[in-house]
Amino acid sequence: SLPAVEPGALAGRHVVVTSGPTHEAIDPVRYIANRSSGKQGHAIAAAAAIAGARVTLICGPVMLPDPPGCDVIHVESARDMLAAVEQALPADVFVGAAAVADWRVEAATQKIKKEQGAEAPSFALVENPDILASVARAQNRPRLVVGFAAETTNVIAHAREKLARKGCDLIVANDVSEGSGVFGGDENEAHLVSPIGVESWPRLRKEAVAERLVARLAEILNEKEA
Ligand code: CTP
Ligand code: CA
């Protein structure tokens, strides 16, 4: 019943996908992370490869195997992810599915030790680069730049604001509030938010969301070229 991806729908295209969390080092043994599993981003990379694209998947630390048919680059931090994305361009499509850490700390080069009677350390957070916004504004901007918006309230409104602020063509928005089971789970309920409107999909397995998204991306690319 699902719209299967036409084989060859993305033949000749280069698709760059980011997936997973990033890890931001505090010191050589500690880091800041988030709960992203990478399941949705990896499924998108796999579906794009099945559709015939050359796929570069740039992923943070995940517990998943590399999807078949993709060139996979493993990174840790947001800054490493940005550098790998810049290396991977040019591309026809960029899909930013990674849960990039918004902030990092100025990492210590040695393990931070507990000193007898000393206060607990505190850390000043520094903002990370915005990979999606940077790709959307690059000289060699991909024709199609797609972001994600994981929200816990006002999903569509926040997605519209992100679409405008980051200068991308499409935002895949979803509700990740507690109880939705989306973060780390196998299913996703996606809303495709573009400047012309919103297309809401039912709750589907992440693989099915990936297939539908890849089919839509192929359509949009073809429309742009028509
Ligand atoms: N993103 C990115 N680089 C960042 C932060 C976010 O590329 N430093 C991308 C994500 O991969 C996603 C989109 O931007 O495609 C939206 O991420 P999100 O965290 O929802 O947006 P933020 O702008 O960080 O807003 P907030 O976390 O405050 O909701
Ligand atoms: Ca964020």
Coordinates of C-alpha atoms and ligand atoms in Angstrom, one line a residue:
S1 CA 0.0 0.0 0.0
L2 CA 3.0 2.3 0.3
P3 CA 4.4 4.2 -2.6
A4 CA 7.5 2.2 -3.3
V5 CA 10.5 4.1 -4.5
E6 CA 11.0 3.8 -8.3
P7 CA 14.3 2.1 -8.9
G8 CA 16.5 4.7 -10.5
A9 CA 14.4 7.6 -9.3
L10 CA 17.6 9.2 -8.0
A11 CA 20.0 7.8 -10.5
G12 CA 22.9 10.1 -11.3
R13 CA 22.2 12.2 -8.2
H14 CA 24.6 12.8 -5.3
V15 CA 22.7 12.8 -1.9
V16 CA 24.5 13.8 1.3
V17 CA 22.8 12.8 4.6
T18 CA 23.7 13.6 8.2
S19 CA 22.5 11.2 10.9
G20 CA 22.8 10.4 14.5
P21 CA 23.8 12.5 17.5
T22 CA 27.1 14.4 17.9
H23 CA 29.4 14.0 20.9
E24 CA 31.0 17.1 22.3
A25 CA 34.1 16.4 24.4
I26 CA 34.3 17.7 27.9
D27 CA 37.7 16.1 28.4
P28 CA 39.4 13.0 27.0
V29 CA 37.0 10.7 28.8
R30 CA 33.7 12.6 29.0
Y31 CA 31.3 14.1 26.5
I32 CA 27.9 15.7 26.0
A33 CA 25.4 13.8 23.8
N34 CA 21.7 13.4 23.0
R35 CA 19.3 10.5 22.5
S36 CA 19.2 10.4 18.7
S37 CA 19.5 6.8 17.5
G38 CA 20.3 7.6 13.8
K39 CA 17.5 5.3 12.7
Q40 CA 15.7 7.8 10.5
G41 CA 18.8 9.3 8.9
H42 CA 20.3 5.9 8.2
A43 CA 17.0 4.7 6.7
I44 CA 16.9 7.8 4.4
A45 CA 20.5 7.1 3.2
A46 CA 19.6 3.5 2.6
A47 CA 16.5 4.4 0.6
A48 CA 18.3 7.0 -1.5
A49 CA 21.0 4.3 -2.4
I50 CA 18.2 1.9 -3.4
A51 CA 16.8 4.7 -5.5
G52 CA 20.1 4.8 -7.4
A53 CA 21.7 7.8 -5.8
R54 CA 25.4 8.0 -4.9
V55 CA 25.0 8.5 -1.1
T56 CA 27.4 10.1 1.3
L57 CA 26.2 9.4 4.9
I58 CA 28.0 11.5 7.5
C59 CA 27.1 10.1 10.9
G60 CA 27.8 10.7 14.5
P61 CA 28.3 7.9 17.0
V62 CA 25.4 5.4 16.5
M63 CA 24.8 1.8 17.4
L64 CA 23.7 1.0 13.8
P65 CA 25.6 -0.8 11.0
D66 CA 26.6 1.2 8.0
P67 CA 23.7 1.1 5.5
P68 CA 24.5 -0.8 2.3
G69 CA 25.5 1.0 -0.8
C70 CA 26.5 4.3 1.0
D71 CA 29.9 6.0 1.5
V72 CA 29.9 6.4 5.2
I73 CA 32.0 8.9 7.1
H74 CA 32.0 8.6 10.9
V75 CA 32.5 11.7 13.0
E76 CA 32.1 12.7 16.6
S77 CA 31.5 16.4 17.0
A78 CA 29.4 19.0 15.3
R79 CA 32.5 20.8 14.0
D80 CA 33.8 17.5 12.5
M81 CA 30.4 16.9 11.0
L82 CA 30.4 20.3 9.3
A83 CA 33.9 19.7 7.9
A84 CA 32.9 16.3 6.5
V85 CA 29.8 17.8 4.9
E86 CA 31.8 20.6 3.3
Q87 CA 34.2 17.9 1.9
A88 CA 31.3 15.9 0.6
L89 CA 29.7 18.8 -1.4
P90 CA 28.8 19.4 -4.2
A91 CA 25.5 17.4 -4.1
D92 CA 22.1 17.5 -5.6
V93 CA 20.4 16.9 -2.3
F94 CA 21.3 17.5 1.4
V95 CA 19.3 15.9 4.1
G96 CA 20.2 17.1 7.6
A97 CA 18.7 14.4 9.8
A98 CA 21.4 14.5 12.5
A99 CA 20.6 15.8 16.0
V100 CA 23.6 18.2 16.1
A101 CA 24.5 19.4 19.5
D102 CA 23.6 23.0 19.8
W103 CA 26.5 23.7 22.2
R104 CA 29.9 22.4 23.1
V105 CA 32.3 23.2 25.9
E106 CA 35.9 24.2 25.5
A107 CA 37.3 20.7 26.1
A108 CA 40.1 20.2 28.6
T109 CA 43.1 18.4 27.2
Q110 CA 43.6 16.3 30.4
K111 CA 41.0 14.4 32.4
I112 CA 39.4 16.8 34.9
K113 CA 40.1 15.5 38.4
K114 CA 38.1 15.8 41.6
E115 CA 40.2 17.9 44.0
Q116 CA 39.7 17.3 47.7
G117 CA 37.1 19.8 49.0
A118 CA 37.0 21.7 45.7
E119 CA 33.8 22.9 44.1
A120 CA 32.2 21.0 41.3
P121 CA 33.4 22.3 37.9
S122 CA 31.1 24.4 35.8
F123 CA 31.3 24.8 32.1
A124 CA 30.7 27.7 29.7
L125 CA 28.8 26.5 26.6
V126 CA 29.8 27.7 23.2
E127 CA 27.4 27.6 20.3
N128 CA 28.2 25.1 17.5
P129 CA 28.0 26.0 13.8
D130 CA 24.6 25.3 12.2
I131 CA 25.4 22.8 9.5
L132 CA 22.0 23.0 7.8
A133 CA 22.0 26.8 7.6
S134 CA 25.5 26.8 6.4
V135 CA 24.8 24.3 3.6
A136 CA 21.6 26.2 2.6
R137 CA 23.8 29.4 2.2
A138 CA 26.8 27.8 0.6
Q139 CA 28.2 28.9 -2.8
N140 CA 27.7 25.4 -4.0
R141 CA 24.3 25.0 -2.4
P142 CA 22.6 21.7 -3.3
R143 CA 19.4 22.2 -5.3
L144 CA 17.4 20.6 -2.6
V145 CA 18.2 21.3 1.1
V146 CA 16.1 19.4 3.6
G147 CA 16.1 19.8 7.4
F148 CA 14.4 18.1 10.3
A149 CA 12.7 19.6 13.2
A150 CA 12.2 17.5 16.3
E151 CA 9.7 19.4 18.5
T152 CA 7.8 18.9 21.7
T153 CA 5.2 21.7 21.2
N154 CA 3.8 23.8 18.3
V155 CA 5.4 21.4 15.8
I156 CA 4.3 23.1 12.5
A157 CA 4.8 26.6 13.7
H158 CA 8.4 25.8 14.9
A159 CA 9.1 24.0 11.6
R160 CA 7.9 27.0 9.5
E161 CA 10.1 29.3 11.6
K162 CA 13.1 26.9 11.0
L163 CA 12.4 26.7 7.3
A164 CA 12.7 30.5 7.0
R165 CA 15.5 31.0 9.4
K166 CA 17.8 28.3 7.9
G167 CA 16.9 29.0 4.3
C168 CA 16.1 25.4 3.4
D169 CA 13.5 24.0 0.9
L170 CA 11.8 21.5 3.1
I171 CA 11.5 20.6 6.8
V172 CA 10.5 17.2 8.0
A173 CA 8.9 18.0 11.3
N174 CA 7.9 15.5 14.0
D175 CA 6.6 15.4 17.6
V176 CA 9.2 13.9 19.9
S177 CA 7.5 14.7 23.2
E178 CA 7.8 12.1 25.8
G179 CA 5.4 9.2 25.1
S180 CA 5.5 9.8 21.3
G181 CA 8.2 7.0 21.2
V182 CA 9.8 8.7 18.2
F183 CA 13.2 9.4 19.7
G184 CA 15.0 6.0 19.7
G185 CA 11.8 4.3 18.5
D186 CA 11.1 2.5 15.1
E187 CA 8.2 4.8 14.0
N188 CA 7.8 8.4 13.0
E189 CA 4.8 10.7 12.3
A190 CA 6.2 13.2 9.9
H191 CA 4.9 16.6 8.5
L192 CA 6.6 17.9 5.4
V193 CA 6.7 21.6 5.7
S194 CA 7.6 23.7 2.7
P195 CA 6.9 27.3 1.7
I196 CA 3.8 26.2 -0.2
G197 CA 2.2 24.2 2.6
V198 CA 2.2 21.2 4.9
E199 CA 1.8 17.5 4.0
S200 CA 1.1 15.3 7.0
W201 CA 1.8 11.6 6.9
P202 CA 0.4 8.9 9.1
R203 CA 2.5 7.2 11.7
L204 CA 4.8 4.9 9.8
R205 CA 7.9 2.8 10.3
K206 CA 11.0 4.9 9.8
E207 CA 11.9 2.9 6.7
A208 CA 8.6 3.8 5.2
V209 CA 9.0 7.5 6.1
A210 CA 12.4 7.3 4.4
E211 CA 11.0 5.7 1.2
R212 CA 8.2 8.3 0.9
L213 CA 10.7 11.1 1.5
V214 CA 13.1 9.8 -1.2
A215 CA 10.1 9.5 -3.6
R216 CA 9.1 13.1 -2.9
L217 CA 12.7 14.4 -3.3
A218 CA 13.0 12.7 -6.7
E219 CA 9.7 14.3 -7.7
I220 CA 10.7 17.8 -6.5
L221 CA 14.0 17.5 -8.3
N222 CA 12.3 16.5 -11.5
E223 CA 9.8 19.4 -11.1
K224 CA 12.6 21.9 -10.6
E225 CA 14.2 20.7 -13.8
A226 CA 11.0 20.7 -15.9
Ligands
CTP1 N1 21.0 21.5 12.7 C1 22.3 21.6 12.2 N2 23.3 22.2 12.9 C2 23.1 22.6 14.2 C3 21.8 22.5 14.7 C4 20.8 21.9 13.9 O1 22.6 21.3 11.0 N3 24.1 23.1 14.9 C5 20.0 21.0 11.8 C6 19.4 19.6 12.2 O2 20.2 18.6 11.6 C7 18.0 19.7 11.7 C8 17.7 21.2 11.8 O3 18.9 21.9 11.8 O4 17.9 19.3 10.3 C9 16.8 21.6 12.9 O5 17.5 21.2 14.1 P1 16.9 21.7 15.5 O6 17.7 21.2 16.6 O7 15.4 21.3 15.5 O8 17.0 23.3 15.3 P2 17.7 24.4 16.2 O9 17.9 25.5 15.2 O10 18.9 23.8 16.8 O11 16.6 24.8 17.2 P3 16.2 24.2 18.6 O12 17.1 23.1 19.0 O13 16.3 25.4 19.5 O14 14.7 23.7 18.5
CA2 CA 19.0 22.0 18.2

